[in-house]
Amino acid sequence: MDSNADGSEGLYRLLVESLGDYAVLAMSPGGDIITWNAGAQTVFGYTKAEAVGRPFGLIFTADDVQAGAPATELADAQRGCRTQSERRHLRKDGTTFWASYTVSPMYGAAGTLIGFATIVADTSESFRAREALRESEERLRLLIESIPEYAIFSLATDGSITTWNSAAHRTLGYAEHEILGKHFAELFSPDDVANGVPSIVLQKATALGAVDEERWFVRKDGTRFLGSEKISRLKTGSKSAASGFVHIAQDITARNEFADELRRRASIDALTELPNRSTFLDHVNRAIAAMKRRASSLFAVLFIDLDHFKEINDTFGHTVADRLLEITARRLERCARTEDIVARIGGDEFAILLNSISDIRDAEGAAQRIGAEMRKSMPVDGRSVRATVSIGIALGSPHYDRPEDVLRDADTAMYVAKGAGRGRSMVFVPQGGTATGSDGEIESDLRHAVDRNELRVFYQPVLRLSDSSVAGFEALVRWEHPTRGLLGPQDFVPKAEESDLICAIDHWVLRNACRALAGWREHFPAAELSINVNFSSKEFSRPDLLAELQHVLAATGLPAGALHLEITESAIMEQSDRTSTVLGAIRDLGIQLQIDDFGIGYSSLATLGRTPAHALKIDRSFVESMESRTGKVLVHSITHLAHNLGLVAIAEGIETDEQLAGLLAMRCEFGQGFLFAAPLEGGAAEAFLRAHAPGVA
Ligand code: C2E
Ligand code: MG
Ligand code: MG
């Protein structure tokens, strides 16, 4: 290969030798290696002496030789073709590597083939990089394909579609080959296209880097769906201009339907399908606003509570109770006009907003209709169930600020109605501004204290003064208020007495105290313990009082004589004919009546003499005054009076040994006070019993 004998040959040689990373070799027309540069030695590991004269198949892998690759390439080159390939090549040490490879024919001055030039470059590095890129692209593609709910495609800067995943095919209906190269405006509605929306969207994505919107998409078949659209600008390399966009679309029709369903469920009661409490309050709010604008648009809220629902639930079970609620809902709807809103606002509580009424009589009329409708028996599961309702009415007023207040007043009226005997309705009459503020809050909290199990009973031992043995306990109520801590009766009993809630409290205490006593009597039978329960004067207007007392005795198995009811002196003095009848009936049941706080009220001896009481409790203030002579004389006279009337005397608030000694001298039979024990929680009361009950070792 020395046809070129001019001086430039040395230069060429130098040049070729200096390409250290490239193997440059020449071959004879027959394929034998005739030159081998330093780069070839580096790349393949053979020295020039080892390589020259060998066939160029030397640098091919056994597989390629077997497949005839060297022969084919030689034949191609002999035909004058320049071949280029990338394949694995073999080193002297047997290892292989990726290399790019070019074979070009070499012609002499006369145009005759004098051999071939071959340049081989090790491309392992770049091959690995390209391979990694390919793999990561493949991974990305798989990732994109594996997100079935997102139509993902890419756009060129002009908005033409450049890639298209299978979810895009499914969502939009176009196969990849149908849409590639088309403008993404194809996917917009004709209106959007007419308004230039596609280019606006792209401008926005270019300017902001990303777009996140909801929009109607049009499928290939012309149908539409509401989709979320996210577009991100793509930048490649260091160029700051966008090189295109990634577009992600999702059909959110289903999601929106789901959200609608959630919204619907949040506003209605699932069982009765009536509006729920919050929806109801919205309506009341609107009614208040209307009335503030125009005082003539009068409204009223009826609060309707099923009587004895809990018993029905306990007796017949949930299914029947649920059915009952459904029937009630339908009946209430029947009693309402189209402009009224009937709602279920709690377990067995319903409410009706009566819109545009002319005066309170309309509301009372509605309550009467409901009462009558509800008195009809209900066929439930082949049974005939009867459930009366108690209804409270609050009349709308522009002075209301919050819908909750209207509902609360109707609720309060309902409690009053229940207190007056179930199956009635009652109108809420606002009194001296107590409708709002913290009193109002106490009251509304208190109404739920029973339901939420926040009441507690404390027990103060009552002792036989002669031998200091325990005769029984006085049950004293406490309220474990969720935010204000443990409250004593002075904090809530007066309020409860105003609104008739007191009856609910008294009965709760009655039931719990009787249950506790029954347990203690079982453990300490010899002690023949009794329980004192405080009763408000309100109790005596309840028609179901006697039934309730009998029920409690039967349920706990207590003998009637073990139950003592404490009634304040003032309640005894105010007594109506009805009260004295009820008191007589209670005594006839065998339950003992005790006159509480005796001495601080104004007593008529005649009334006192007629009262079927069993004991008289000397108010603490007298016991306290016993240090003085007059005080002692007073207590003595009261004890004497009790004995003369055939009553036993019980001293309250005994705090010192002197007081005890004085009371013993007057033959006062019983006493209670801090000297013996403060009111105790159930467990502590039991421990006290263990130490002091007669007949306990
Ligand atoms: P009460 O019936 O005269 O109860 C006696 C009160 O005197 C209790 O107050 C008791 O803790 C307190 N006391 C007892 N021994 C002593 C003592 O040695 N020294 C002093 N300073 N006080 C003593 P409490 O528990 O605050 O009850 C206050 C009132 O609340 C009761 O007076 C009763 O009228 C009423 N009450 C308590 N529980 C109920 C209930 O369940 N229903 C009704 N309607 N009223 C209740
Ligand atoms: Mg008492
Ligand atoms: Mg008392």
Short mmCIF file of N, CA and C in Angstrom, two decimals, residues 308-311 314 415 418 422 450-451 453 455-457 459 475-477 501-520 531-535 539 542 544-545 547-558 563-565:
data_model
loop_
_atom_site.label_atom_id
_atom_site.label_comp_id
_atom_site.label_asym_id
_atom_site.label_seq_id
_atom_site.Cartn_x
_atom_site.Cartn_y
_atom_site.Cartn_z
N HIS A 308 -91.55 7.85 74.41
CA HIS A 308 -91.18 6.47 74.75
C HIS A 308 -90.48 5.73 73.62
N PHE A 309 -89.73 6.48 72.80
CA PHE A 309 -89.07 5.82 71.68
C PHE A 309 -88.04 4.79 72.17
N LYS A 310 -87.36 5.17 73.25
CA LYS A 310 -86.32 4.29 73.77
C LYS A 310 -86.92 2.94 74.19
N GLU A 311 -88.08 3.02 74.85
CA GLU A 311 -88.72 1.77 75.28
C GLU A 311 -89.13 0.94 74.06
N ASP A 314 -86.10 -0.68 72.82
CA ASP A 314 -85.66 -1.77 73.68
C ASP A 314 -86.59 -2.98 73.57
N TYR A 415 -89.72 19.99 75.66
CA TYR A 415 -89.45 19.40 76.97
C TYR A 415 -90.54 19.76 77.97
N LYS A 418 -93.44 17.61 77.23
CA LYS A 418 -93.23 16.25 77.75
C LYS A 418 -93.44 16.22 79.25
N ARG A 422 -96.93 13.31 78.26
CA ARG A 422 -96.57 13.16 76.85
C ARG A 422 -97.77 13.33 75.94
N VAL A 450 -78.26 14.47 80.11
CA VAL A 450 -78.82 13.15 80.40
C VAL A 450 -78.45 12.17 79.28
N ASP A 451 -78.72 12.60 78.04
CA ASP A 451 -78.44 11.73 76.88
C ASP A 451 -76.97 11.35 76.81
N ASN A 453 -74.91 11.14 79.14
CA ASN A 453 -74.42 10.45 80.32
C ASN A 453 -73.41 11.29 81.12
N LEU A 455 -74.33 13.17 83.80
CA LEU A 455 -74.76 13.34 85.19
C LEU A 455 -74.12 12.27 86.08
N ARG A 456 -73.89 12.62 87.34
CA ARG A 456 -73.34 11.67 88.31
C ARG A 456 -74.20 11.74 89.57
N VAL A 457 -74.26 10.64 90.31
CA VAL A 457 -74.93 10.70 91.60
C VAL A 457 -73.87 10.54 92.68
N TYR A 459 -73.40 10.16 96.93
CA TYR A 459 -74.23 9.62 98.00
C TYR A 459 -73.71 10.12 99.35
N ALA A 475 -79.18 10.78 97.82
CA ALA A 475 -78.61 10.89 96.47
C ALA A 475 -78.57 12.35 96.07
N LEU A 476 -77.38 12.82 95.70
CA LEU A 476 -77.22 14.23 95.33
C LEU A 476 -76.60 14.29 93.93
N VAL A 477 -77.24 15.05 93.07
CA VAL A 477 -76.82 15.03 91.67
C VAL A 477 -75.62 15.94 91.44
N LEU A 501 -86.66 20.75 82.76
CA LEU A 501 -85.65 19.71 82.54
C LEU A 501 -85.43 18.94 83.82
N ILE A 502 -85.79 19.58 84.93
CA ILE A 502 -85.56 18.99 86.24
C ILE A 502 -86.18 17.61 86.36
N CYS A 503 -87.31 17.41 85.68
CA CYS A 503 -87.96 16.10 85.79
C CYS A 503 -87.09 15.01 85.19
N ALA A 504 -86.49 15.33 84.05
CA ALA A 504 -85.62 14.35 83.40
C ALA A 504 -84.44 14.03 84.33
N ILE A 505 -83.92 15.07 84.99
CA ILE A 505 -82.78 14.87 85.89
C ILE A 505 -83.18 14.04 87.10
N ASP A 506 -84.30 14.44 87.74
CA ASP A 506 -84.76 13.71 88.92
C ASP A 506 -84.96 12.23 88.62
N HIS A 507 -85.51 11.97 87.47
CA HIS A 507 -85.81 10.57 87.16
C HIS A 507 -84.55 9.78 86.86
N TRP A 508 -83.59 10.48 86.26
CA TRP A 508 -82.32 9.82 86.00
C TRP A 508 -81.66 9.46 87.33
N VAL A 509 -81.67 10.43 88.27
CA VAL A 509 -81.08 10.19 89.59
C VAL A 509 -81.85 9.06 90.29
N LEU A 510 -83.17 9.14 90.21
CA LEU A 510 -84.01 8.12 90.85
C LEU A 510 -83.61 6.72 90.40
N ARG A 511 -83.54 6.55 89.08
CA ARG A 511 -83.24 5.22 88.55
C ARG A 511 -81.85 4.75 88.98
N ASN A 512 -80.88 5.65 88.84
CA ASN A 512 -79.51 5.25 89.17
C ASN A 512 -79.31 5.00 90.65
N ALA A 513 -79.91 5.86 91.47
CA ALA A 513 -79.74 5.70 92.91
C ALA A 513 -80.41 4.41 93.37
N CYS A 514 -81.59 4.11 92.83
CA CYS A 514 -82.28 2.88 93.23
C CYS A 514 -81.48 1.65 92.83
N ARG A 515 -80.89 1.73 91.64
CA ARG A 515 -80.09 0.60 91.18
C ARG A 515 -78.89 0.39 92.13
N ALA A 516 -78.23 1.51 92.50
CA ALA A 516 -77.07 1.41 93.39
C ALA A 516 -77.50 0.83 94.74
N LEU A 517 -78.62 1.33 95.24
CA LEU A 517 -79.08 0.87 96.55
C LEU A 517 -79.38 -0.62 96.52
N ALA A 518 -80.02 -1.07 95.44
CA ALA A 518 -80.37 -2.49 95.35
C ALA A 518 -79.11 -3.34 95.49
N GLY A 519 -78.01 -2.89 94.84
CA GLY A 519 -76.74 -3.61 94.94
C GLY A 519 -76.22 -3.64 96.37
N TRP A 520 -76.28 -2.49 97.02
CA TRP A 520 -75.75 -2.43 98.39
C TRP A 520 -76.60 -3.26 99.35
N ILE A 531 -82.76 4.82 100.51
CA ILE A 531 -82.19 5.86 99.66
C ILE A 531 -83.12 7.07 99.65
N ASN A 532 -82.52 8.24 99.83
CA ASN A 532 -83.28 9.49 99.75
C ASN A 532 -83.04 10.13 98.39
N VAL A 533 -84.12 10.43 97.70
CA VAL A 533 -83.99 11.08 96.39
C VAL A 533 -84.73 12.41 96.46
N ASN A 534 -84.08 13.47 95.99
CA ASN A 534 -84.70 14.80 95.99
C ASN A 534 -85.62 14.94 94.80
N PHE A 535 -86.83 15.41 95.06
CA PHE A 535 -87.80 15.59 93.98
C PHE A 535 -88.25 17.04 93.92
N GLU A 539 -92.51 17.67 89.76
CA GLU A 539 -92.83 16.26 89.56
C GLU A 539 -94.30 15.97 89.69
N ARG A 542 -96.78 15.71 86.84
CA ARG A 542 -96.57 14.70 85.79
C ARG A 542 -97.59 13.58 85.94
N ASP A 544 -97.48 10.70 84.72
CA ASP A 544 -96.91 9.34 84.73
C ASP A 544 -95.99 9.11 85.93
N LEU A 545 -96.05 10.03 86.93
CA LEU A 545 -95.13 9.91 88.06
C LEU A 545 -95.29 8.59 88.82
N ALA A 547 -96.61 5.80 87.88
CA ALA A 547 -96.22 4.66 87.05
C ALA A 547 -94.71 4.52 87.03
N GLU A 548 -94.03 5.66 86.94
CA GLU A 548 -92.57 5.65 86.90
C GLU A 548 -92.00 5.11 88.21
N LEU A 549 -92.58 5.56 89.34
CA LEU A 549 -92.09 5.09 90.64
C LEU A 549 -92.27 3.58 90.77
N GLN A 550 -93.44 3.12 90.35
CA GLN A 550 -93.70 1.67 90.44
C GLN A 550 -92.75 0.90 89.55
N HIS A 551 -92.52 1.50 88.37
CA HIS A 551 -91.63 0.84 87.42
C HIS A 551 -90.22 0.69 88.00
N VAL A 552 -89.75 1.77 88.63
CA VAL A 552 -88.39 1.72 89.18
C VAL A 552 -88.30 0.70 90.31
N LEU A 553 -89.31 0.68 91.16
CA LEU A 553 -89.29 -0.30 92.26
C LEU A 553 -89.30 -1.72 91.71
N ALA A 554 -90.14 -1.94 90.71
CA ALA A 554 -90.24 -3.29 90.14
C ALA A 554 -88.93 -3.67 89.47
N ALA A 555 -88.34 -2.71 88.76
CA ALA A 555 -87.13 -3.02 88.00
C ALA A 555 -85.94 -3.31 88.91
N THR A 556 -85.92 -2.66 90.11
CA THR A 556 -84.77 -2.85 90.99
C THR A 556 -85.06 -3.85 92.10
N GLY A 557 -86.32 -4.19 92.26
CA GLY A 557 -86.70 -5.13 93.31
C GLY A 557 -86.64 -4.53 94.71
N LEU A 558 -86.58 -3.21 94.80
CA LEU A 558 -86.53 -2.58 96.12
C LEU A 558 -87.92 -2.58 96.76
N LEU A 563 -87.42 3.45 99.66
CA LEU A 563 -87.31 4.67 98.86
C LEU A 563 -87.92 5.84 99.62
N HIS A 564 -87.11 6.87 99.83
CA HIS A 564 -87.59 8.08 100.50
C HIS A 564 -87.50 9.23 99.52
N LEU A 565 -88.60 9.94 99.34
CA LEU A 565 -88.57 11.10 98.45
C LEU A 565 -88.52 12.36 99.28
#
